[in-house]
Coordinates of C-alpha atoms in Angstrom, one line a residue:
X1 CA -35.8 29.3 -13.1
X2 CA -32.5 27.8 -12.0
X3 CA -31.1 29.0 -8.6
X4 CA -27.8 30.7 -8.7
X5 CA -25.0 28.9 -6.8
X6 CA -24.4 30.1 -3.3
X7 CA -21.5 32.5 -2.8
X8 CA -19.1 33.1 0.1
X9 CA -21.1 36.2 1.0
X10 CA -24.3 34.1 1.3
X11 CA -22.5 31.8 3.7
X12 CA -21.2 34.7 5.7
X13 CA -24.7 36.2 6.0
X14 CA -26.2 32.9 7.1
X15 CA -23.4 32.2 9.6
X16 CA -23.4 35.8 10.9
X17 CA -19.7 36.3 10.2
X18 CA -17.5 38.4 7.8
X19 CA -16.8 37.2 4.3
X20 CA -13.1 37.1 5.1
X21 CA -13.8 34.6 7.9
X22 CA -15.5 32.3 5.3
X23 CA -12.4 32.7 3.1
X24 CA -10.0 31.8 5.9
X25 CA -12.0 28.7 6.7
X26 CA -12.0 27.4 3.1
X27 CA -8.4 28.4 2.5
X28 CA -7.2 26.5 5.5
X29 CA -6.1 29.6 7.6
X30 CA -8.9 29.6 10.1
X31 CA -7.0 28.2 13.2
X32 CA -5.9 31.1 15.2
X33 CA -7.9 33.6 13.1
X34 CA -11.5 32.5 13.4
X35 CA -13.1 31.2 16.6
X36 CA -14.0 27.5 16.7
X37 CA -17.7 28.3 17.2
X38 CA -17.6 30.5 14.2
X39 CA -15.9 27.9 12.1
X40 CA -18.6 25.4 13.0
X41 CA -21.3 27.9 12.0
X42 CA -19.6 28.6 8.7
X43 CA -19.3 24.9 7.8
X44 CA -22.9 24.3 8.8
X45 CA -24.1 27.3 6.7
X46 CA -22.0 26.1 3.7
X47 CA -23.6 22.7 3.9
X48 CA -27.1 24.1 4.2
X49 CA -26.5 26.3 1.1
X50 CA -24.6 23.6 -0.8
X51 CA -21.7 26.1 -1.1
X52 CA -18.7 25.0 -3.1
X53 CA -15.6 27.2 -3.1
X54 CA -14.1 28.0 -6.5
X55 CA -11.2 25.7 -6.6
X56 CA -9.4 27.7 -9.3
X57 CA -9.7 30.9 -7.4
X58 CA -8.5 29.2 -4.2
X59 CA -5.5 27.7 -6.1
X60 CA -4.6 31.2 -7.5
X61 CA -4.7 32.7 -4.1
X62 CA -2.6 30.1 -2.3
X63 CA -0.4 29.2 -5.3
X64 CA -1.5 25.6 -5.0
X65 CA -3.0 23.4 -7.8
X66 CA -4.4 20.8 -5.4
X67 CA -2.9 18.0 -7.5
X68 CA -0.3 15.4 -6.6
X69 CA 1.9 13.6 -9.1
X70 CA 2.4 9.8 -8.9
X71 CA 5.2 8.2 -10.8
X72 CA 5.2 4.4 -11.0
X73 CA 7.6 1.9 -12.4
X74 CA 5.0 -0.6 -13.8
X75 CA 2.0 -0.5 -11.5
X76 CA -0.5 0.9 -14.0
X77 CA 0.6 -1.4 -16.9
X78 CA 0.8 -4.6 -14.8
X79 CA -1.9 -6.6 -13.1
X80 CA -0.3 -6.2 -9.6
X81 CA -0.4 -3.5 -7.0
X82 CA -3.1 -1.5 -8.7
X83 CA -4.7 -1.0 -5.2
X84 CA -1.7 1.3 -4.4
X85 CA -2.8 3.9 -6.9
X86 CA -6.4 3.5 -5.9
X87 CA -5.6 4.0 -2.2
X88 CA -3.5 7.1 -3.0
X89 CA -6.2 8.6 -5.2
X90 CA -8.9 8.0 -2.6
X91 CA -6.8 9.6 0.2
X92 CA -6.1 12.6 -2.0
X93 CA -9.8 13.1 -3.0
X94 CA -10.8 13.0 0.7
X95 CA -8.7 16.1 1.2
X96 CA -9.7 17.9 -2.0
X97 CA -6.8 16.8 -4.1
X98 CA -6.6 15.0 -7.5
X99 CA -3.7 12.8 -8.7
X100 CA -1.9 12.7 -12.0
X101 CA -0.3 9.3 -12.7
X102 CA 2.5 8.5 -15.1
X103 CA 3.8 4.9 -15.5
X104 CA 7.4 4.7 -16.7
X105 CA 7.0 1.0 -17.7
X106 CA 10.5 0.5 -16.3
X107 CA 12.1 2.4 -19.1
X108 CA 15.5 3.9 -18.1
X109 CA 15.3 7.6 -17.5
X110 CA 11.6 7.8 -18.1
X111 CA 10.9 8.4 -14.4
X112 CA 13.0 11.6 -14.4
X113 CA 11.1 12.7 -17.5
X114 CA 7.9 12.0 -15.7
X115 CA 8.9 14.0 -12.6
X116 CA 9.8 17.0 -14.8
X117 CA 6.5 16.7 -16.7
X118 CA 4.6 16.7 -13.4
X119 CA 6.5 19.6 -12.0
X120 CA 5.9 21.5 -15.2
X121 CA 2.2 21.1 -14.5
X122 CA 2.8 22.6 -11.0
X123 CA 1.8 19.6 -8.9
X124 CA 2.0 20.4 -5.2
X125 CA 3.8 17.1 -4.2
X126 CA 5.1 13.9 -5.6
X127 CA 4.8 10.2 -4.9
X128 CA 7.2 7.6 -6.4
X129 CA 5.7 4.1 -6.3
X130 CA 6.9 0.6 -7.3
X131 CA 5.0 -2.6 -7.9
X132 CA 7.3 -4.7 -5.8
X133 CA 9.3 -3.8 -2.7
X134 CA 12.7 -2.4 -3.6
X135 CA 15.5 -0.1 -2.5
X136 CA 15.5 2.9 -4.8
X137 CA 17.8 5.9 -4.9
X138 CA 15.5 8.8 -5.9
X139 CA 16.6 11.2 -8.6
X140 CA 17.5 14.7 -7.4
X141 CA 14.4 16.0 -9.1
X142 CA 12.2 14.2 -6.5
X143 CA 13.9 16.2 -3.7
X144 CA 12.7 19.6 -5.1
X145 CA 9.3 19.6 -3.3
X146 CA 7.3 17.5 -0.8
X147 CA 7.6 13.9 -1.8
X148 CA 7.3 10.4 -0.5
X149 CA 8.0 6.9 -1.8
X150 CA 5.5 4.0 -1.8
X151 CA 6.4 0.3 -1.6
X152 CA 10.0 1.3 -1.9
X153 CA 12.6 3.0 0.3
X154 CA 15.6 5.2 0.0
X155 CA 18.8 3.5 1.4
X156 CA 20.2 7.0 2.1
X157 CA 17.0 8.0 3.9
X158 CA 16.7 11.3 2.1
X159 CA 13.1 10.7 1.1
X160 CA 10.5 9.1 3.3
X161 CA 9.4 5.5 2.2
X162 CA 6.2 3.7 3.1
X163 CA 6.5 0.0 2.8
X164 CA 4.9 -3.3 4.0
X165 CA 6.1 -4.8 7.3
X166 CA 7.5 -7.9 5.6
X167 CA 9.1 -9.3 8.8
X168 CA 5.8 -9.3 10.6
X169 CA 4.1 -10.7 7.5
X170 CA 6.4 -13.7 7.5
X171 CA 6.0 -14.1 11.2
X172 CA 2.2 -13.9 10.9
X173 CA 2.1 -16.6 8.2
X174 CA 4.2 -19.0 10.2
X175 CA 2.4 -18.3 13.5
X176 CA -1.0 -18.9 11.9
X177 CA 0.2 -22.5 11.1
X178 CA 1.9 -23.0 14.4
X179 CA -1.2 -22.0 16.2
X180 CA -3.0 -24.7 14.2
X181 CA -0.6 -27.3 15.6
X182 CA 1.8 -27.5 12.6
X183 CA 5.5 -27.9 13.3
X184 CA 6.8 -29.2 10.0
X185 CA 6.4 -26.0 8.0
X186 CA 8.3 -25.3 4.8
X187 CA 8.9 -21.8 3.4
X188 CA 9.0 -21.4 -0.4
X189 CA 10.7 -18.0 -0.2
X190 CA 11.1 -16.5 -3.6
X191 CA 14.3 -14.9 -4.7
X192 CA 16.0 -11.7 -5.8
X193 CA 13.8 -9.3 -3.9
X194 CA 14.4 -7.4 -0.6
X195 CA 11.2 -8.9 0.8
X196 CA 12.6 -12.4 0.7
X197 CA 15.1 -12.2 3.7
X198 CA 12.6 -10.1 5.7
X199 CA 9.9 -12.7 5.4
X200 CA 12.3 -15.5 6.2
X201 CA 13.4 -13.6 9.3
X202 CA 9.8 -13.4 10.5
X203 CA 9.3 -17.1 9.7
X204 CA 12.4 -18.2 11.6
X205 CA 11.4 -16.0 14.6
X206 CA 8.0 -17.6 14.9
X207 CA 9.4 -21.1 14.5
X208 CA 12.0 -20.5 17.2
X209 CA 9.5 -19.0 19.6
X210 CA 7.5 -22.2 19.2
X211 CA 10.5 -24.3 19.9
X212 CA 11.1 -25.4 16.3
X213 CA 14.7 -24.4 16.0
X214 CA 15.5 -27.5 14.1
X215 CA 13.6 -28.6 11.1
X216 CA 13.1 -25.2 9.6
X217 CA 13.0 -25.7 5.8
X218 CA 13.5 -22.7 3.5
X219 CA 13.5 -23.3 -0.3
X220 CA 14.5 -20.6 -2.8
X221 CA 11.9 -20.4 -5.5
X222 CA 10.8 -18.0 -8.2
X223 CA 7.5 -16.1 -8.2
X224 CA 5.3 -17.9 -10.8
X225 CA 2.9 -20.8 -10.8
X226 CA 5.2 -23.3 -12.6
X227 CA 8.0 -22.6 -10.1
X228 CA 5.6 -23.2 -7.2
X229 CA 4.5 -26.5 -8.8
X230 CA 8.1 -27.7 -9.2
X231 CA 9.1 -26.6 -5.7
X232 CA 6.1 -28.4 -4.2
X233 CA 7.1 -31.6 -6.1
X234 CA 10.6 -31.4 -4.5
X235 CA 9.3 -30.6 -1.0
X236 CA 6.3 -33.0 -0.9
X237 CA 7.7 -36.1 -2.6
X238 CA 9.8 -37.2 0.3
X239 CA 8.7 -39.4 3.2
X240 CA 9.0 -36.7 5.8
X241 CA 7.0 -34.1 3.9
X242 CA 5.8 -31.0 5.7
X243 CA 2.3 -30.6 6.9
X244 CA 2.2 -26.9 5.9
X245 CA 3.8 -24.6 3.4
X246 CA 4.2 -20.8 3.4
X247 CA 4.5 -19.5 -0.2
X248 CA 6.4 -16.6 -1.7
X249 CA 3.2 -15.3 -3.2
X250 CA -0.2 -16.4 -4.3
X251 CA 1.0 -17.6 -7.7
X252 CA 3.5 -19.9 -6.1
X253 CA 0.7 -21.1 -3.8
X254 CA -1.4 -21.8 -6.9
X255 CA 1.4 -24.1 -8.1
X256 CA 1.5 -25.8 -4.8
X257 CA -2.3 -26.4 -4.9
X258 CA -2.0 -27.8 -8.4
X259 CA 0.7 -30.2 -7.4
X260 CA -1.2 -31.3 -4.3
X261 CA -4.3 -32.0 -6.4
X262 CA -2.2 -34.0 -9.0
X263 CA -0.5 -36.0 -6.2
X264 CA -3.7 -36.7 -4.3
X265 CA -2.8 -34.6 -1.3
X266 CA -5.9 -33.1 0.2
X267 CA -5.8 -29.4 1.2
X268 CA -6.3 -28.6 4.0
X269 CA -6.9 -32.0 5.5
X270 CA -3.4 -33.3 4.7
X271 CA -1.6 -30.1 3.8
X272 CA -2.1 -26.5 4.8
X273 CA -1.0 -23.8 2.3
X274 CA -0.5 -20.0 3.0
X275 CA 0.0 -17.6 0.1
X276 CA 1.3 -14.0 0.2
X277 CA -0.2 -10.9 -1.6
X278 CA -4.0 -11.5 -1.5
X279 CA -3.9 -11.0 -5.2
X280 CA -7.2 -9.7 -6.6
X281 CA -9.2 -12.2 -8.6
X282 CA -6.8 -15.0 -7.6
X283 CA -6.6 -15.8 -3.9
X284 CA -10.3 -15.8 -3.1
X285 CA -11.2 -17.8 -6.2
X286 CA -8.9 -20.7 -6.0
X287 CA -10.2 -24.1 -4.9
X288 CA -9.8 -24.3 -2.0
X289 CA -9.8 -20.5 -1.5
X290 CA -6.4 -19.4 -0.4
X291 CA -5.4 -18.3 3.1
X292 CA -2.8 -15.5 2.5
X293 CA -1.0 -12.6 3.9
X294 CA -2.3 -9.4 2.3
X295 CA 0.1 -6.8 1.0
X296 CA -1.5 -3.5 2.1
X297 CA -1.0 -1.7 -1.2
X298 CA -4.1 0.6 -0.7
X299 CA -2.9 1.5 2.8
X300 CA 0.6 2.2 1.5
X301 CA -0.6 4.5 -1.2
X302 CA -3.0 6.3 1.2
X303 CA -0.3 6.8 3.9
X304 CA 2.2 8.2 1.3
X305 CA -0.3 10.7 0.2
X306 CA -1.3 11.6 3.8
X307 CA 2.3 12.3 4.6
X308 CA 2.8 14.6 1.6
X309 CA -0.4 16.5 2.3
X310 CA 0.4 16.9 6.0
X311 CA 3.7 18.4 5.0
X312 CA 2.0 20.8 2.5
X313 CA -0.3 21.9 5.3
X314 CA 2.6 22.5 7.8
X315 CA 2.0 19.4 9.9
X316 CA 5.3 17.7 9.2
X317 CA 5.3 14.0 8.5
X318 CA 8.1 13.7 5.8
X319 CA 11.2 13.7 8.0
X320 CA 12.7 10.3 7.3
X321 CA 13.8 8.1 10.2
X322 CA 13.7 4.8 8.4
X323 CA 10.7 3.5 6.4
X324 CA 7.2 3.7 7.7
X325 CA 6.0 0.1 8.1
X326 CA 2.4 -0.8 7.2
X327 CA 1.0 -4.1 8.7
X328 CA 0.4 -7.1 6.5
X329 CA -2.9 -8.7 7.7
X330 CA -3.7 -12.4 7.6
X331 CA -6.7 -13.3 5.4
X332 CA -7.9 -16.7 6.5
X333 CA -9.8 -18.8 4.0
X334 CA -10.1 -22.6 3.3
X335 CA -6.5 -23.7 2.5
X336 CA -5.4 -24.0 6.1
X337 CA -6.6 -26.3 8.9
X338 CA -5.4 -28.1 11.9
X339 CA -2.3 -30.3 11.7
X340 CA -3.2 -33.8 10.5
X341 CA -3.6 -36.3 13.4

């Protein structure tokens, strides 16, 4: 015969407290109302009895659906930045929330429709996320409830943005090579994106700190493999070619590696290459495997969700004072080595 599920009354009897005390613990109202020792006994009793509160009943009582809405521009329908949604979803689930995701596919006006659709489903908060770093003026509908932006920022600072620390990312890429003894380091910097000047700022700061004020070489490129290949051909065909290259992203770095192989330039013995993104299924699988700067998409998504949930639970966290910066870690692999002797 199957055992009936444990109830709040069962937990109360096991913990030696009132049923209302159990309700306050699982409704998030225990602090100041239930003694800490009693809270611990309630949680221990609930675990022993495998008690699960009725999420629908809890939502009806506190007028919360325990869902968050995520609107993206093209993350779901493109091969990039998927870890942002994954990080957001995991952070939400850890705190008892689920996420509903709508991808606008970049269609004009569809983001507003998505916000309205999510609000109609009574989500408790909203996240607006973009695949690439960008400035974004949020629609008024996003200001109607707790909300944050992920991988994008509001120039007017009305909505909190969580973004990668691109200046420090560019700095870390250059410093990695400088620490290996390189001084002739080119930056293939991409174009038409707010991240480009920020990464260049970090690159120039590192070069200047190491006394390489002269000889800094910055080349504007695109973001794809063929553009990396052609940029490498221009940069590496001269007599005074650099010993290391920092690339706009891992696809550009792939183009550099292809050109180096075609030109008989050995990586990393004669040329060190650093990418940017740590793109899944690409950076670690190149030959040689690519040293890169990771874009912390999962951490950005998780932080945006954490800020919204903190605000919903009265802990603040959404008052903008400039974007929240998430570090971009160095991922060292086989494409970098000491400066050639």
